[in-house]
Amino acid sequence: MHEVDMTKCLLLSMNEWRTRHEPAVPTVDTVHLQVGAFTCVEPDQLVFTWQAAVRGSWLDGARLKIEPVPLVGRCVVCSSTYAPSAEQGYRSPCCEHPMEEIESGRELRIRSVDYTLTSTPLTVASAS
Amino acid sequence: MHMPLEDTLGLNLLAANQHQAEHNRAHFDAWSLLCLNVMSSPGAGKTSLLEHTITALASDLEMAVLEGDMTTQLDAQRLEAVGVPVIPITTGRACHLDAAMVSGGLSLLQQRLDPASLDVLWVENVGNLVCPAEFEVGEHRKVALLSVTEGDDKPLKYPVMFREADCVLITKTDLLPYLPVDLQRFEAHIREVNPRCTVLPVSATSGDGLEAWYRWVLSSCAALRADPSPCVLVPA
């Protein structure tokens, strides 16, 4: 369940982002994440731990929306892109070359935040 | 009436851990101290490998260990017995070390010695092929172990770990005669997810292959000394 630790890291980043708007307080509607297929993160577990972690904090009610990013490799022999699979040993189907370059799939990115600004003082989510 | 707003962050999800890892790394660079993060599944032989390596390289290198373990200090006791300073980091329920835990371990280490007097800091991670791959601790190189008893399909099933490693050790090769496995298939599957890493078959029991591993450690040390990264210390 390292998604719990991932969520803690995410909350730290969100707290830091919140301070950019001081003295106004942002009310967050949705946090958009990109999660690549070639990472150790299970999106459903991340959403589950997020919901538990934000309860009672300034992010209470904020949704976490995850955009999955597929694994795309680039064959270094012929430069074409392909969808690597474990069954094919991640090799490129065009040239049977090992997966040297990853075009996408390693993303763990906070892409954007949808929010409104209010002036109500709220408490900061604890990351501990 | 509030206008809906959108901020584009483009920030790594693990940015908080990454900042701490970079801070640790800046310290390692300032001390010319090579930090090696050793990772594998439980029981692949990390502690045995370190026992042999530390004993064999004791006359060449000054070393210390940060020992990650979920609940016990058994591994830390084994490594103290070979005569190096060991800082145990008990992670509790966490299945990996993160940069903040390593930073805490470094503070404890500094109470015992001057890290600048060391050549290598071994970070023995918690036994796990999934989580440690995503959490940088500030290491210069990642070392992954895969024992022959685990099966040659593991690089395909846990590709991120083997993709991230700079050096993969295929361990317990002395058991190969008793197993229906093929060493070449282990290496081939590692190469499929990571064509650029160093792959070294070793056995701590028989000693086979260890010389090549020791040379890899020594050359990694030499590379760090020859090209010390510019040290910019940032506030924690």
Coordinates of C-alpha atoms in Angstrom, one line a residue:
Chain A
M1 CA 0.0 0.0 0.0
H2 CA 2.6 2.6 -1.0
E3 CA -0.3 4.5 -2.4
V4 CA -0.7 5.9 1.1
D5 CA 2.8 7.4 0.9
M6 CA 2.1 8.6 -2.6
T7 CA -1.0 10.4 -1.2
K8 CA 1.1 12.0 1.6
C9 CA 3.5 13.3 -1.0
L10 CA 0.5 14.6 -3.0
L11 CA -0.9 16.4 0.0
L12 CA 2.5 18.1 0.7
S13 CA 2.5 19.4 -2.8
M14 CA -1.1 20.6 -2.5
N15 CA -0.4 22.4 0.8
E16 CA 2.5 24.1 -0.9
W17 CA 0.3 25.1 -3.9
R18 CA -2.3 26.5 -1.4
T19 CA 0.2 28.9 0.1
R20 CA 0.7 30.5 -3.4
H21 CA -2.8 31.9 -3.1
E22 CA -2.6 33.4 0.4
P23 CA -4.3 35.3 1.9
A24 CA -7.1 33.8 -0.3
V25 CA -8.0 30.2 0.2
P26 CA -8.7 28.0 -2.8
T27 CA -11.6 25.6 -2.7
V28 CA -10.5 22.7 -4.8
D29 CA -13.0 20.9 -7.0
T30 CA -10.8 18.4 -8.8
V31 CA -7.1 17.5 -8.8
H32 CA -6.0 16.0 -12.2
L33 CA -3.3 13.4 -12.1
Q34 CA -1.6 11.6 -14.9
V35 CA -0.5 8.1 -14.0
G36 CA 1.6 6.1 -16.4
A37 CA 1.1 2.3 -17.0
F38 CA 4.8 1.7 -16.4
T39 CA 4.7 2.9 -12.7
C40 CA 4.1 1.1 -9.4
V41 CA 0.8 3.0 -8.8
E42 CA -2.6 1.5 -8.8
P43 CA -5.1 4.3 -9.7
D44 CA -8.0 2.9 -7.8
Q45 CA -6.0 2.6 -4.6
L46 CA -4.7 6.1 -5.0
V47 CA -8.3 7.4 -5.2
F48 CA -9.3 5.4 -2.2
T49 CA -6.5 6.6 0.0
W50 CA -7.0 10.2 -1.3
Q51 CA -10.7 10.1 -0.2
A52 CA -9.6 9.0 3.3
A53 CA -6.7 11.4 3.6
V54 CA -8.5 14.6 2.7
R55 CA -11.5 14.0 5.0
G56 CA -11.8 16.9 7.5
S57 CA -9.0 18.8 5.8
W58 CA -9.1 21.9 3.6
L59 CA -9.3 19.5 0.7
D60 CA -12.4 17.7 2.0
G61 CA -14.7 17.0 -0.9
A62 CA -12.0 17.5 -3.6
R63 CA -12.1 14.9 -6.3
L64 CA -9.0 13.1 -7.6
K65 CA -9.3 12.4 -11.3
I66 CA -6.7 10.1 -12.8
E67 CA -5.9 10.1 -16.5
P68 CA -4.1 6.8 -17.3
V69 CA -1.2 7.1 -19.6
P70 CA -0.4 4.0 -21.7
L71 CA 3.1 2.6 -22.0
V72 CA 4.6 3.6 -25.4
G73 CA 8.1 2.6 -26.4
R74 CA 10.2 3.9 -29.2
C75 CA 12.2 1.4 -31.2
V76 CA 15.8 2.8 -31.4
V77 CA 16.4 0.9 -34.6
C78 CA 13.6 2.3 -36.8
S79 CA 12.2 5.1 -34.6
S80 CA 8.6 3.8 -34.8
T81 CA 6.5 3.8 -31.6
Y82 CA 4.9 0.7 -30.2
A83 CA 2.9 -0.7 -27.3
P84 CA 5.3 -2.8 -25.3
S85 CA 3.9 -5.9 -23.5
A86 CA 5.4 -8.3 -21.0
E87 CA 4.2 -11.2 -23.2
Q88 CA 6.4 -9.9 -26.0
G89 CA 9.3 -9.2 -23.6
Y90 CA 8.7 -5.5 -24.1
R91 CA 10.5 -5.9 -27.5
S92 CA 9.5 -3.8 -30.5
P93 CA 7.4 -5.8 -32.9
C94 CA 9.1 -4.0 -35.9
C95 CA 12.7 -4.8 -35.2
E96 CA 12.5 -7.2 -32.2
H97 CA 14.7 -4.7 -30.3
P98 CA 14.6 -4.5 -26.4
M99 CA 12.8 -1.5 -24.9
E100 CA 15.5 1.1 -24.7
E101 CA 13.4 4.3 -25.0
I102 CA 10.1 4.9 -23.2
E103 CA 8.1 7.6 -24.9
S104 CA 5.4 7.7 -22.2
G105 CA 4.1 5.5 -19.3
R106 CA 6.4 6.7 -16.5
E107 CA 4.2 9.7 -15.7
L108 CA 3.3 10.4 -12.0
R109 CA 2.3 14.0 -12.6
I110 CA -0.1 16.5 -10.9
R111 CA -1.3 18.0 -14.2
S112 CA -3.7 20.7 -13.0
V113 CA -6.1 21.8 -10.3
D114 CA -9.7 23.1 -10.7
Y115 CA -10.7 25.4 -7.9
T116 CA -12.4 28.6 -6.8
L117 CA -11.1 31.2 -4.4
T118 CA -12.8 32.0 -1.1
S119 CA -11.7 33.9 1.9
T120 CA -12.8 31.4 4.6
P121 CA -9.9 30.4 6.9
L122 CA -9.4 26.6 6.7
T123 CA -7.0 24.1 8.3
V124 CA -4.1 22.6 6.4
A125 CA -4.2 18.9 5.7
S126 CA -1.7 17.0 7.7
A127 CA 0.7 14.9 5.7
S128 CA 2.0 13.0 8.7
Chain B
M1 CA -20.1 34.4 -7.4
H2 CA -16.8 32.6 -7.8
M3 CA -15.1 32.0 -11.1
P4 CA -13.9 28.4 -11.7
L5 CA -10.1 28.6 -12.1
E6 CA -7.5 26.1 -13.3
D7 CA -3.9 26.0 -12.4
T8 CA -1.5 23.9 -14.5
L9 CA 1.1 22.4 -12.2
G10 CA 2.9 19.8 -14.2
L11 CA 4.5 18.7 -11.0
N12 CA 5.8 15.2 -10.2
L13 CA 3.4 13.5 -7.7
L14 CA 6.5 12.5 -5.7
A15 CA 7.9 16.1 -5.8
A16 CA 8.1 16.3 -2.0
N17 CA 10.2 13.0 -1.8
Q18 CA 12.2 14.1 -4.8
H19 CA 13.2 17.4 -3.1
Q20 CA 14.4 15.6 -0.1
A21 CA 16.3 13.0 -2.2
E22 CA 18.1 15.9 -4.1
H23 CA 19.0 17.4 -0.7
N24 CA 20.5 14.0 0.4
R25 CA 22.3 13.7 -2.9
A26 CA 23.8 17.2 -2.5
H27 CA 25.2 16.1 0.9
F28 CA 26.6 12.8 -0.6
D29 CA 28.3 14.8 -3.4
A30 CA 29.8 17.3 -0.9
W31 CA 31.2 14.4 1.0
S32 CA 32.4 12.6 -2.1
L33 CA 30.5 9.7 -0.7
L34 CA 29.1 7.1 -3.1
C35 CA 25.5 6.1 -2.1
L36 CA 24.3 2.8 -3.4
N37 CA 20.6 1.8 -3.0
V38 CA 20.4 -2.0 -2.8
M39 CA 16.9 -3.4 -3.6
S40 CA 15.3 -6.8 -4.1
S41 CA 12.5 -9.1 -3.0
P42 CA 12.8 -10.4 0.6
G43 CA 15.4 -13.2 0.8
A44 CA 17.2 -12.5 -2.5
G45 CA 20.5 -12.1 -0.5
K46 CA 21.0 -8.4 0.0
T47 CA 22.4 -8.8 3.5
S48 CA 24.6 -11.8 2.6
L49 CA 26.0 -9.8 -0.4
L50 CA 26.8 -6.9 1.8
E51 CA 28.5 -9.1 4.4
H52 CA 30.8 -10.5 1.7
T53 CA 31.3 -7.2 0.0
I54 CA 32.1 -5.2 3.1
T55 CA 34.5 -7.8 4.3
A56 CA 36.3 -8.1 0.9
L57 CA 36.6 -4.3 0.3
A58 CA 37.4 -3.3 3.9
S59 CA 41.0 -2.6 3.1
D60 CA 40.1 -0.5 0.1
L61 CA 37.1 1.5 1.2
E62 CA 35.6 3.1 4.3
M63 CA 31.9 2.1 4.4
A64 CA 28.7 2.4 6.5
V65 CA 25.2 1.0 6.1
L66 CA 21.8 2.4 6.5
E67 CA 19.7 -0.7 7.1
G68 CA 16.0 -0.6 6.3
D69 CA 13.9 -3.2 7.9
M70 CA 10.2 -3.3 8.6
T71 CA 10.2 -4.6 12.1
T72 CA 13.5 -6.2 13.3
Q73 CA 17.1 -5.2 13.6
L74 CA 18.4 -8.7 12.6
D75 CA 20.1 -7.5 9.4
A76 CA 21.7 -4.6 11.2
Q77 CA 23.2 -6.9 13.8
R78 CA 24.6 -9.2 11.0
L79 CA 26.3 -6.2 9.3
E80 CA 27.6 -4.7 12.5
A81 CA 29.3 -8.1 13.1
V82 CA 31.4 -7.5 9.9
G83 CA 32.8 -4.3 11.5
V84 CA 31.1 -1.3 9.8
P85 CA 28.9 1.4 11.4
V86 CA 25.2 0.4 10.8
I87 CA 22.2 2.7 11.3
P88 CA 19.0 0.7 11.5
I89 CA 15.9 2.4 10.1
T90 CA 12.8 0.5 11.2
T91 CA 10.1 1.5 8.7
G92 CA 7.2 0.0 10.6
R93 CA 4.5 -0.8 8.2
A94 CA 6.1 1.1 5.3
C95 CA 7.3 -1.2 2.6
H96 CA 10.1 1.0 1.4
L97 CA 12.6 3.6 2.5
D98 CA 11.9 7.2 1.4
A99 CA 14.2 10.2 1.2
A100 CA 13.1 11.6 4.6
M101 CA 13.9 8.3 6.4
V102 CA 17.4 8.2 4.8
S103 CA 17.9 11.8 5.9
G104 CA 17.0 10.8 9.4
G105 CA 19.4 7.9 9.2
L106 CA 22.1 10.3 7.9
S107 CA 21.7 12.6 11.0
L108 CA 22.2 9.6 13.3
L109 CA 25.2 8.5 11.3
Q110 CA 26.7 12.0 11.6
Q111 CA 26.5 11.7 15.4
R112 CA 28.9 8.7 15.2
L113 CA 31.3 9.8 12.5
D114 CA 32.2 12.3 9.8
P115 CA 30.5 11.1 6.6
A116 CA 33.3 12.8 4.6
S117 CA 35.6 10.1 5.9
L118 CA 33.6 7.4 4.1
D119 CA 33.8 6.2 0.6
V120 CA 30.6 4.2 0.3
L121 CA 27.2 4.4 2.0
W122 CA 25.1 1.3 1.5
V123 CA 21.4 1.8 1.7
E124 CA 19.8 -1.7 2.2
N125 CA 16.2 -1.1 1.3
V126 CA 13.2 -3.1 2.6
G127 CA 12.7 -6.4 0.7
N128 CA 10.1 -5.5 -1.9
L129 CA 10.2 -5.5 -5.8
V130 CA 7.5 -2.8 -6.2
C131 CA 7.6 0.2 -3.9
P132 CA 11.3 1.0 -3.5
A133 CA 11.6 1.5 -7.3
E134 CA 9.5 4.7 -7.2
F135 CA 11.1 6.3 -4.1
E136 CA 14.5 7.9 -4.7
V137 CA 16.6 8.4 -1.6
G138 CA 19.4 10.4 -3.1
E139 CA 21.4 7.4 -4.3
H140 CA 24.0 7.7 -7.1
R141 CA 23.3 4.2 -8.3
K142 CA 20.5 1.6 -7.9
V143 CA 21.5 -2.0 -7.4
A144 CA 18.8 -4.7 -7.8
L145 CA 19.2 -8.4 -6.9
L146 CA 17.3 -11.3 -8.4
S147 CA 17.9 -14.7 -7.0
V148 CA 17.8 -17.7 -9.3
T149 CA 15.1 -19.3 -7.0
E150 CA 12.7 -16.5 -7.8
G151 CA 12.3 -17.5 -11.4
D152 CA 13.4 -15.8 -14.7
D153 CA 10.1 -14.1 -15.3
K154 CA 10.4 -11.6 -12.4
P155 CA 12.0 -8.8 -14.6
L156 CA 8.9 -9.0 -16.8
K157 CA 6.5 -9.0 -13.8
Y158 CA 8.2 -6.3 -11.9
P159 CA 9.6 -4.3 -14.8
V160 CA 9.9 -0.9 -13.1
M161 CA 12.4 -2.1 -10.5
F162 CA 14.7 -3.8 -13.1
R163 CA 14.3 -0.8 -15.5
E164 CA 15.5 1.6 -12.9
A165 CA 18.5 -0.4 -11.8
D166 CA 22.0 0.5 -12.9
C167 CA 23.3 -2.9 -11.9
V168 CA 21.4 -6.2 -11.6
L169 CA 23.0 -9.1 -9.7
I170 CA 21.6 -12.5 -10.4
T171 CA 22.3 -14.1 -7.0
K172 CA 22.5 -17.7 -5.5
T173 CA 24.0 -19.1 -8.8
D174 CA 25.5 -21.9 -6.8
L175 CA 21.9 -23.3 -6.7
L176 CA 21.6 -23.5 -10.5
P177 CA 22.5 -27.2 -10.7
Y178 CA 19.5 -28.0 -8.5
L179 CA 16.9 -25.9 -10.4
P180 CA 15.1 -26.3 -13.7
V181 CA 16.1 -22.8 -14.8
D182 CA 18.4 -21.3 -17.3
L183 CA 20.8 -18.5 -16.3
Q184 CA 20.7 -17.0 -19.9
R185 CA 16.9 -16.5 -19.6
F186 CA 17.4 -14.5 -16.5
E187 CA 19.8 -12.2 -18.2
A188 CA 17.7 -12.0 -21.4
H189 CA 14.6 -10.9 -19.5
I190 CA 16.6 -8.3 -17.5
R191 CA 18.0 -7.0 -20.8
E192 CA 14.5 -6.8 -22.3
V193 CA 13.3 -4.2 -19.8
N194 CA 16.8 -2.6 -19.3
P195 CA 19.2 -3.1 -22.2
R196 CA 21.8 -0.7 -20.6
C197 CA 22.4 -2.0 -17.1
T198 CA 25.3 -4.1 -15.9
V199 CA 24.2 -7.7 -15.3
L200 CA 26.4 -9.8 -13.0
P201 CA 25.7 -13.4 -11.9
V202 CA 27.1 -14.0 -8.4
S203 CA 27.1 -16.5 -5.5
A204 CA 27.9 -15.3 -2.1
T205 CA 28.2 -18.9 -1.0
S206 CA 30.7 -20.1 -3.6
G207 CA 32.2 -16.7 -4.3
D208 CA 31.6 -17.0 -8.1
G209 CA 31.3 -13.7 -9.8
L210 CA 32.0 -11.6 -6.7
E211 CA 35.2 -10.2 -8.1
A212 CA 33.4 -8.6 -11.0
W213 CA 30.9 -7.1 -8.6
Y214 CA 33.7 -5.7 -6.4
R215 CA 35.2 -4.1 -9.5
W216 CA 31.9 -2.5 -10.3
V217 CA 31.7 -1.0 -6.8
L218 CA 35.3 0.3 -7.0
S219 CA 34.8 1.7 -10.5
S220 CA 31.6 3.5 -9.4
C221 CA 33.6 5.0 -6.5
A222 CA 36.4 6.1 -9.0
A223 CA 33.8 7.6 -11.3
L224 CA 32.3 9.7 -8.5
R225 CA 35.7 11.0 -7.5
A226 CA 36.7 11.8 -11.1
D227 CA 33.5 13.7 -11.8
P228 CA 32.0 15.1 -8.6
S229 CA 28.7 16.7 -9.4
P230 CA 28.4 20.4 -8.7
C231 CA 27.2 20.7 -5.1
V232 CA 24.4 23.1 -4.6
L233 CA 23.0 22.7 -1.1
V234 CA 19.3 23.7 -0.9
P235 CA 17.5 24.4 2.3
A236 CA 15.4 21.3 3.5

